[in-house]
mmCIF file of C-alpha atoms and ligand atoms in Angstrom:
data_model
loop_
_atom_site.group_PDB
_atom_site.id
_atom_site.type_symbol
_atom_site.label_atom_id
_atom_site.label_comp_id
_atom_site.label_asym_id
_atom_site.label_seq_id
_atom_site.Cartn_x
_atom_site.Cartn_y
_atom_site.Cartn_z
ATOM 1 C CA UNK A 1 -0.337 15.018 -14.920
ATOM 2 C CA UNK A 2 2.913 14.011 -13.526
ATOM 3 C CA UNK A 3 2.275 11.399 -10.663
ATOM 4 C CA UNK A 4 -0.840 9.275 -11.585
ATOM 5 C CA UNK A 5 -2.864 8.408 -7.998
ATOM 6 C CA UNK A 6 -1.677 5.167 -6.878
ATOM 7 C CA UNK A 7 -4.367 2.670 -5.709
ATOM 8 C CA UNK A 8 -3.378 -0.638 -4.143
ATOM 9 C CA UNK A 9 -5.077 -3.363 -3.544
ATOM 10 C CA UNK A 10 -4.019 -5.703 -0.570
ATOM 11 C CA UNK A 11 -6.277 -8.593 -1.328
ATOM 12 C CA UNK A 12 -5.207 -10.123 1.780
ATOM 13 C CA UNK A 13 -5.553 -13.781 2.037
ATOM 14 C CA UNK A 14 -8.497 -13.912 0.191
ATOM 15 C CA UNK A 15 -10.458 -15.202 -2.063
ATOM 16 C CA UNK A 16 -10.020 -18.862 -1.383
ATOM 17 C CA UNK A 17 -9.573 -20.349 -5.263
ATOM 18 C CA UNK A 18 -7.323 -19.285 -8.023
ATOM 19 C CA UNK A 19 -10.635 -19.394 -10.277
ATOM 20 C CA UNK A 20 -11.906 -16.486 -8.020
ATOM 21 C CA UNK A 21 -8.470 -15.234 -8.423
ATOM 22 C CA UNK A 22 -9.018 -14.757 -11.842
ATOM 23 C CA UNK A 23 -12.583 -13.654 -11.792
ATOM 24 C CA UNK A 24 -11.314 -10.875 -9.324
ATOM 25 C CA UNK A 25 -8.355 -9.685 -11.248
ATOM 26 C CA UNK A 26 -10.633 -9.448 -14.556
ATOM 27 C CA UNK A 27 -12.871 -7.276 -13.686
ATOM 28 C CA UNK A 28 -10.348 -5.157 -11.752
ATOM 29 C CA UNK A 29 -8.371 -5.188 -15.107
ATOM 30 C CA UNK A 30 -11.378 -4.120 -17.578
ATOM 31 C CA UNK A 31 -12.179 -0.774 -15.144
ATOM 32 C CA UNK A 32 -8.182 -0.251 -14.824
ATOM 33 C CA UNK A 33 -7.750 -0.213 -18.305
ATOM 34 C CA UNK A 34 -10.138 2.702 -18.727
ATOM 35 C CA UNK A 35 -8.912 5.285 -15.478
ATOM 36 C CA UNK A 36 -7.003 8.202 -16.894
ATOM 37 C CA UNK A 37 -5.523 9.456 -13.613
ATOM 38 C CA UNK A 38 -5.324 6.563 -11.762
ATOM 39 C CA UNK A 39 -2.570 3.833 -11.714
ATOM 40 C CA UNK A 40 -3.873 0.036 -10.138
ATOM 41 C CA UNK A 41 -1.385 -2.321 -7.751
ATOM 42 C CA UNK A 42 -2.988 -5.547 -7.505
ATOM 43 C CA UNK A 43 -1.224 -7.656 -4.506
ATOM 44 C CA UNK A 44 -2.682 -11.154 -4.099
ATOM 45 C CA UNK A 45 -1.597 -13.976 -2.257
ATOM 46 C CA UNK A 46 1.754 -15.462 -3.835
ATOM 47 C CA UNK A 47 0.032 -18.505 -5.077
ATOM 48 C CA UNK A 48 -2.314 -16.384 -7.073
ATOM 49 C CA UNK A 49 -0.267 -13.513 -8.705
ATOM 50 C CA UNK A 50 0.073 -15.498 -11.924
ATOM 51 C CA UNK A 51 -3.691 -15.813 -11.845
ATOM 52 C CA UNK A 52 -3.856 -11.784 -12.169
ATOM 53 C CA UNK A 53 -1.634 -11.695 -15.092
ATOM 54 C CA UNK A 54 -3.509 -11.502 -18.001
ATOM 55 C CA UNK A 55 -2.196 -13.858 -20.994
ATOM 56 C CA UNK A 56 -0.721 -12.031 -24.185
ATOM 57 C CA UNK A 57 -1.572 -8.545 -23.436
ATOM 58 C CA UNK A 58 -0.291 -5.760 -21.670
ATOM 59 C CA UNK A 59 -1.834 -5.673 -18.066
ATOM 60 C CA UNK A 60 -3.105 -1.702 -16.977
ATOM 61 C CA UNK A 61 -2.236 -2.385 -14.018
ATOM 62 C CA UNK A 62 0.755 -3.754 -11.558
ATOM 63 C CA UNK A 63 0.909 -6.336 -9.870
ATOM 64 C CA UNK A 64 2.525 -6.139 -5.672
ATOM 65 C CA UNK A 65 3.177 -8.662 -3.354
ATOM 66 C CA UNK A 66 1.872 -8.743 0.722
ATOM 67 C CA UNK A 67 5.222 -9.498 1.791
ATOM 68 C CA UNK A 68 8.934 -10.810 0.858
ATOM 69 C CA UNK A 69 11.973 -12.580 2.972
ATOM 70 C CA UNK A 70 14.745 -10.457 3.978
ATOM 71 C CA UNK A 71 16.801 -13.569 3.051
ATOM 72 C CA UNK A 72 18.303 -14.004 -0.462
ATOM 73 C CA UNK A 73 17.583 -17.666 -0.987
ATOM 74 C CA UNK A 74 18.689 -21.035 0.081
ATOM 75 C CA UNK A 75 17.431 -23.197 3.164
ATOM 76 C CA UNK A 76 14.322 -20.893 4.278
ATOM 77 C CA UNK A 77 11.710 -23.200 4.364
ATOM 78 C CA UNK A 78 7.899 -20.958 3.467
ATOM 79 C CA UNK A 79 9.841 -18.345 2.761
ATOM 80 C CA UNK A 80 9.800 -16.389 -1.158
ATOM 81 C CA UNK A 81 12.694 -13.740 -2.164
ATOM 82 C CA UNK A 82 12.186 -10.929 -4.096
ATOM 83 C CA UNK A 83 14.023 -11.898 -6.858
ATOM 84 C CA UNK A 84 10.929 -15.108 -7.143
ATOM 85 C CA UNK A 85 8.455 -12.192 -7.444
ATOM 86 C CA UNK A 86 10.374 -9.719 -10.079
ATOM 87 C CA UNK A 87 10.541 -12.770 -11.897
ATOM 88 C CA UNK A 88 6.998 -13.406 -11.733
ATOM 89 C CA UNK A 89 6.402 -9.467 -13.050
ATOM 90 C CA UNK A 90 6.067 -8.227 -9.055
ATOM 91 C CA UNK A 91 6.993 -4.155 -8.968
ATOM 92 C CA UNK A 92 5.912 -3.303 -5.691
ATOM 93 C CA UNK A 93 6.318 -5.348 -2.456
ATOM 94 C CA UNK A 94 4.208 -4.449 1.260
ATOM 95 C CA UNK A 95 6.382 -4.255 4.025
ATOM 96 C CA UNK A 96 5.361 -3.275 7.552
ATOM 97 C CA UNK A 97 1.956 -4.679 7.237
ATOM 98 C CA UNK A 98 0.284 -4.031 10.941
ATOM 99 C CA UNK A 99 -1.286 -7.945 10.626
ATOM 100 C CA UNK A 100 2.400 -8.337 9.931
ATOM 101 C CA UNK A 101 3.741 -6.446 12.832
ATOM 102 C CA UNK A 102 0.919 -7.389 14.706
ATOM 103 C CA UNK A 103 1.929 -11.567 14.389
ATOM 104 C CA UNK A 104 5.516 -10.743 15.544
ATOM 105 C CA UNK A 105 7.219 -8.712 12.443
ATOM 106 C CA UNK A 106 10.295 -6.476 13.928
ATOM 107 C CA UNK A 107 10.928 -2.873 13.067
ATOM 108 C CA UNK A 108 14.636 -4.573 12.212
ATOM 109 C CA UNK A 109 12.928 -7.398 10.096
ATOM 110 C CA UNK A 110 10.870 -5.060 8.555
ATOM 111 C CA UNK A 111 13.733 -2.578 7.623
ATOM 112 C CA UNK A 112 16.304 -5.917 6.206
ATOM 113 C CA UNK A 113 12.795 -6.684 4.232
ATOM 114 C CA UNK A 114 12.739 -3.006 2.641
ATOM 115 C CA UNK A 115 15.855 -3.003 1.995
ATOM 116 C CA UNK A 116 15.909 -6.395 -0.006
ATOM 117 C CA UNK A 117 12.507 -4.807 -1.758
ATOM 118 C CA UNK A 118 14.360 -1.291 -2.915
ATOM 119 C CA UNK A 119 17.689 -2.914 -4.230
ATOM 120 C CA UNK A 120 16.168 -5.571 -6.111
ATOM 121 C CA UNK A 121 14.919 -1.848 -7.952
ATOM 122 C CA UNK A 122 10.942 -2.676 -6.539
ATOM 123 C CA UNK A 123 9.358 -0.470 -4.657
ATOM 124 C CA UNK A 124 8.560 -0.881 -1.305
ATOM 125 C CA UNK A 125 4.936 0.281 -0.298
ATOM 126 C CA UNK A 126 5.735 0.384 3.900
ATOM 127 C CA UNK A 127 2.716 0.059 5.988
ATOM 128 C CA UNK A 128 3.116 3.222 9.536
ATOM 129 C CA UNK A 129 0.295 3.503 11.316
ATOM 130 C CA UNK A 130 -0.468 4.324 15.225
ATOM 131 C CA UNK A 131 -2.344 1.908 17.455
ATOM 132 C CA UNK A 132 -4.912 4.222 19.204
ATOM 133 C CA UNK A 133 -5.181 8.558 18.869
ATOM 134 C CA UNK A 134 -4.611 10.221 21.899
ATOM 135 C CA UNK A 135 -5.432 13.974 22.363
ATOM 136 C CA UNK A 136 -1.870 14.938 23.859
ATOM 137 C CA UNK A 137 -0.342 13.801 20.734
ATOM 138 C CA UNK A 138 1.455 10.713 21.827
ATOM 139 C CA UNK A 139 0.487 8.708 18.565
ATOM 140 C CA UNK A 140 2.717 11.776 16.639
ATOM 141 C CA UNK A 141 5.615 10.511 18.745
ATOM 142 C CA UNK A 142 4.949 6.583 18.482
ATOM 143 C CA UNK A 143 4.547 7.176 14.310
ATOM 144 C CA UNK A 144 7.621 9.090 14.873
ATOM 145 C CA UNK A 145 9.943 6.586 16.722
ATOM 146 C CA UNK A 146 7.705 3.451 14.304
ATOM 147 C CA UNK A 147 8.943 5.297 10.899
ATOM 148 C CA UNK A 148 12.890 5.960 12.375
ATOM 149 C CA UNK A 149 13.249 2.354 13.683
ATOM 150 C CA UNK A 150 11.408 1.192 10.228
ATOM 151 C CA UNK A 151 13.585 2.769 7.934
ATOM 152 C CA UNK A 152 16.622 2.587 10.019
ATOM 153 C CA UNK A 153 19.232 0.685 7.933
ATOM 154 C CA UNK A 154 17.493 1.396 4.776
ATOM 155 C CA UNK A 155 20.037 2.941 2.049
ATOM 156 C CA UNK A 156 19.515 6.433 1.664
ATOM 157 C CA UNK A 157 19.451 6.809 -2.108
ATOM 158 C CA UNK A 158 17.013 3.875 -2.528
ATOM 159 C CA UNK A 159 14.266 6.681 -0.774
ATOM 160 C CA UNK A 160 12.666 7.259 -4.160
ATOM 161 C CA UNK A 161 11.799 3.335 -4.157
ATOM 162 C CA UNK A 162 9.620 3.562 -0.970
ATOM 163 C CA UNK A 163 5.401 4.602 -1.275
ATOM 164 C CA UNK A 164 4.728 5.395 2.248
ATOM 165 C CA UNK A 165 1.335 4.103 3.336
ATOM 166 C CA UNK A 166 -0.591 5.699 6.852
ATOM 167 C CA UNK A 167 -2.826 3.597 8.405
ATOM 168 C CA UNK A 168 -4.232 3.821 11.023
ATOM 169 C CA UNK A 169 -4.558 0.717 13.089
ATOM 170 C CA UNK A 170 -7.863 1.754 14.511
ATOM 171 C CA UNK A 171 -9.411 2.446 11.091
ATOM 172 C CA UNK A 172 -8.119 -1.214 9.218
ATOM 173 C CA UNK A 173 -10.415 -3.940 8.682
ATOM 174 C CA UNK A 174 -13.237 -0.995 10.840
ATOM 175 C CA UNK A 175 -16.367 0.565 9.856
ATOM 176 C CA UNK A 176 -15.630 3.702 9.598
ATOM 177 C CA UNK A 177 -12.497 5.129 7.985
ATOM 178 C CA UNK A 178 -10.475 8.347 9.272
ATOM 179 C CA UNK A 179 -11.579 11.411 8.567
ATOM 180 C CA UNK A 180 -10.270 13.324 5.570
ATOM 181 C CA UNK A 181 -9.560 16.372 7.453
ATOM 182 C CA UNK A 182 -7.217 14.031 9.509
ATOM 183 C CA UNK A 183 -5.704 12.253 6.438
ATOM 184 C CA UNK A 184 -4.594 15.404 5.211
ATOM 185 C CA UNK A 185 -3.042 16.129 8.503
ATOM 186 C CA UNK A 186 -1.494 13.049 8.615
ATOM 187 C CA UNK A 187 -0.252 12.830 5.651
ATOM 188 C CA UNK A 188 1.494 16.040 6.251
ATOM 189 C CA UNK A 189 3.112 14.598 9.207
ATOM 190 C CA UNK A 190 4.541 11.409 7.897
ATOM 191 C CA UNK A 191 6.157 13.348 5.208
ATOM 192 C CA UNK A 192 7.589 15.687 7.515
ATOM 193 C CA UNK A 193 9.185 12.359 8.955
ATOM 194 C CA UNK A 194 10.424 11.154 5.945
ATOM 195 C CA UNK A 195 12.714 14.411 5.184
ATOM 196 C CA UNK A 196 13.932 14.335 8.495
ATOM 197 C CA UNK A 197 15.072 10.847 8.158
ATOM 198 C CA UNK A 198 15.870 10.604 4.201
ATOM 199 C CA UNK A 199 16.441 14.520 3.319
ATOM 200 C CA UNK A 200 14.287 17.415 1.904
ATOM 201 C CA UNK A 201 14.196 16.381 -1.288
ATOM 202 C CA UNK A 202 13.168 12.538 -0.584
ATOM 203 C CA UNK A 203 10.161 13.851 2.007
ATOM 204 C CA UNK A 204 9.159 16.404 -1.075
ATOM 205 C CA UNK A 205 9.058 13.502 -3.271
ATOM 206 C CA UNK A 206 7.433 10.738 -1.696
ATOM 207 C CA UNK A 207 4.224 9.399 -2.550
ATOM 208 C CA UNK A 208 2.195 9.343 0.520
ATOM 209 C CA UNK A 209 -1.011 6.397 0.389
ATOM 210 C CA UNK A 210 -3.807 6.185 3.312
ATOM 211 C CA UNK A 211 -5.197 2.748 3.955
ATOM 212 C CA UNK A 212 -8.216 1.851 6.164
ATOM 213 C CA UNK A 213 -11.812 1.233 5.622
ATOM 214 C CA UNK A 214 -11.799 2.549 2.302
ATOM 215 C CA UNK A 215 -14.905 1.550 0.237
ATOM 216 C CA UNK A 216 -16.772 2.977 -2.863
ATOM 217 C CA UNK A 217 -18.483 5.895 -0.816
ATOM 218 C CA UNK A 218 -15.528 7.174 0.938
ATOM 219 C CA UNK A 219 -12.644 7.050 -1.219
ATOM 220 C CA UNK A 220 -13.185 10.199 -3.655
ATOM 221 C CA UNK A 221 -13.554 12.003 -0.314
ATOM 222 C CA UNK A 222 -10.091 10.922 1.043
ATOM 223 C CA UNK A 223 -8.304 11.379 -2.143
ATOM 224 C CA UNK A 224 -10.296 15.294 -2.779
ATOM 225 C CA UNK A 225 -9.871 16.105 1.247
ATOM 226 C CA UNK A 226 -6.903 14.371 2.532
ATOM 227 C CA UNK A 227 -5.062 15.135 -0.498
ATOM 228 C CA UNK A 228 -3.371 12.191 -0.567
ATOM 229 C CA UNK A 229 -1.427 10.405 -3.302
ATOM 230 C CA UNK A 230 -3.395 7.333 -3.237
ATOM 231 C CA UNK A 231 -4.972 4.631 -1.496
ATOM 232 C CA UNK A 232 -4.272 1.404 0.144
ATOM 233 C CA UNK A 233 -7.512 -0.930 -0.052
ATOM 234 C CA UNK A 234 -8.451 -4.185 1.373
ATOM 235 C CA UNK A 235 -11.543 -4.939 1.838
ATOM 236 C CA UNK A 236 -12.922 -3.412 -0.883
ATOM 237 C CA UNK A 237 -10.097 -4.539 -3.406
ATOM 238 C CA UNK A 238 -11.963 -8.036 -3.575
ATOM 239 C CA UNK A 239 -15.388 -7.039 -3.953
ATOM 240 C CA UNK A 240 -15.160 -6.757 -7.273
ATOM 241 C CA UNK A 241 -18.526 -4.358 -7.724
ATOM 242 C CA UNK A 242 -17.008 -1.850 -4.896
ATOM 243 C CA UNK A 243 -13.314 -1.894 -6.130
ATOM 244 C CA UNK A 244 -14.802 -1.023 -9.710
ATOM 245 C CA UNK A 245 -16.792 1.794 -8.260
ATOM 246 C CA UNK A 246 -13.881 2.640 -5.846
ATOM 247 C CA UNK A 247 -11.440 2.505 -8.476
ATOM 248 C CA UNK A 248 -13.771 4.971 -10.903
ATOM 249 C CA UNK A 249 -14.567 7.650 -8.120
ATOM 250 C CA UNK A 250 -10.580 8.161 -7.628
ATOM 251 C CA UNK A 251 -10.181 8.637 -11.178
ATOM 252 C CA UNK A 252 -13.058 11.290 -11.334
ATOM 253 C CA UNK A 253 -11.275 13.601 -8.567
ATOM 254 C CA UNK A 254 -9.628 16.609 -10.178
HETATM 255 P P1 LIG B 301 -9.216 -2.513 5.034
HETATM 256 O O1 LIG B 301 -7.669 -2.943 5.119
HETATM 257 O O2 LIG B 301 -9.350 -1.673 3.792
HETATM 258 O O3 LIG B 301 -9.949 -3.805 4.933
HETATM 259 O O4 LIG B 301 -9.513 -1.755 6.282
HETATM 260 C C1 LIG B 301 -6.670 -2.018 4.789
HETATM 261 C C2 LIG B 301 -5.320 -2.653 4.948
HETATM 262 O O5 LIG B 301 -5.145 -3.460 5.869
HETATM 263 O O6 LIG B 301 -4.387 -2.396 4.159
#
């Protein structure tokens, strides 16, 4: 199998000690370490992605981040650079993050940020995702002008360092996730949006992720329907018995 499905867990700020840390990142490890199809991202909170390295042995999974400056270093008080996290073993970084966008992130921040991500060689999983559907089609032309201003600024050649991952505002931290007759659709789109902005090639190539309300019972459904490359899970990614199950129903999916 060439691509492995990509599952990524965006543990949020959560859980509250770096013991639980642990705990969490344990059992996530034992399951990942026995998927066949299935590659793991474990992002935690910066103050806990040592706790989900394990000690002396090769992890089966990777570990993200939630976020990253778009500054190199220096006087940036709260801030952490992307080269702090490749040194701590980070491979993938979240930009674009609606609670992101949502607390005042810019499609300009969030472009410098991607940029940073992809030429420090990570890969940048970017968060695109419309606020509300409308049945005239206005949310294809608000993901449109979201993914151009995103990625505006963002070095063309670096496209093979960017996961792309659709959510759907509506359907994060929900009850119900989308449909996976719409995830397929979806996912079609944003793809379509990539080549035009990065090239044929880079929009044939890209590894497209859907994120929202995914839990144990849905996500063998999203990945066997909507066809998609892989997941973006919160939620579920630190409830250890559902991420487990989660994680295992993924891998199962021809
Ligand atoms: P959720 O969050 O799985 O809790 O809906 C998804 C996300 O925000 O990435």
């Amino acid at each position: 199998m060439a691509n492995k499905r990509l599952v990524i867990g965006n543990w949020k700020m959560n859980p509250e000690t770096f013991e639980d840390a642990k705990r969490i990142a344990r059992k996530t490890r034992i399951t990942a370490g026995k998927l066949v199809r299935t590659e793991v991202v474990v992002c935690p909170p910066f103050p806990f992605i040592s706790a989900a390295k394990a000690r002396n042995l090769p992890a089966p999974f990777h570990i993200g981040a939630q976020s990253v400056s778009f500054d190199e270093g220096g006087p940036h008080t709260g801030e952490v650079s992307v080269k702090m996290l490749a040194s701590l073993g980070a491979e993938y970084v979240i930009a674009g993050h609606s609670e992101e966008r949502a607390a005042g992130d810019t499609d300009d921040a969030i472009s410098r940020r991607i940029s940073k991500i992809v030429e420090a060689g990570l890969t940048a999983v970017v968060c695109v995702g419309e606020k509300v559907r409308d049945e005239n089609g206005a949310h294809l032309d608000f993901l449109k002008d979201q993914m151009k201003a995103t990625f505006a600024g963002v070095p063309e050649d670096k496209a093979g360092r960017v996961v792309l991952a659709y959510e759907p505002i509506w359907a994060i931290g929900a009850k119900d996730a989308m449909q996976p007759e719409q995830v397929y659709e979806m996912s079609l789109f944003v793809k379509k949006i990539f080549a035009d902005i990065f090239g044929q090639e880079a929009g044939h190539k890209v590894r497209v992720l859907y994120g929202g309300s995914v839990n144990f019972r849905n996500a063998g459904e999203i990945i066997k329907t909507g066809k998609v490359d892989g997941l973006l899970v919160g939620r579920e990614s630190v409830n250890t018995p559902g991420f487990v199950e989660l994680l295992r129903a993924v891998d199962v999916v021809e």
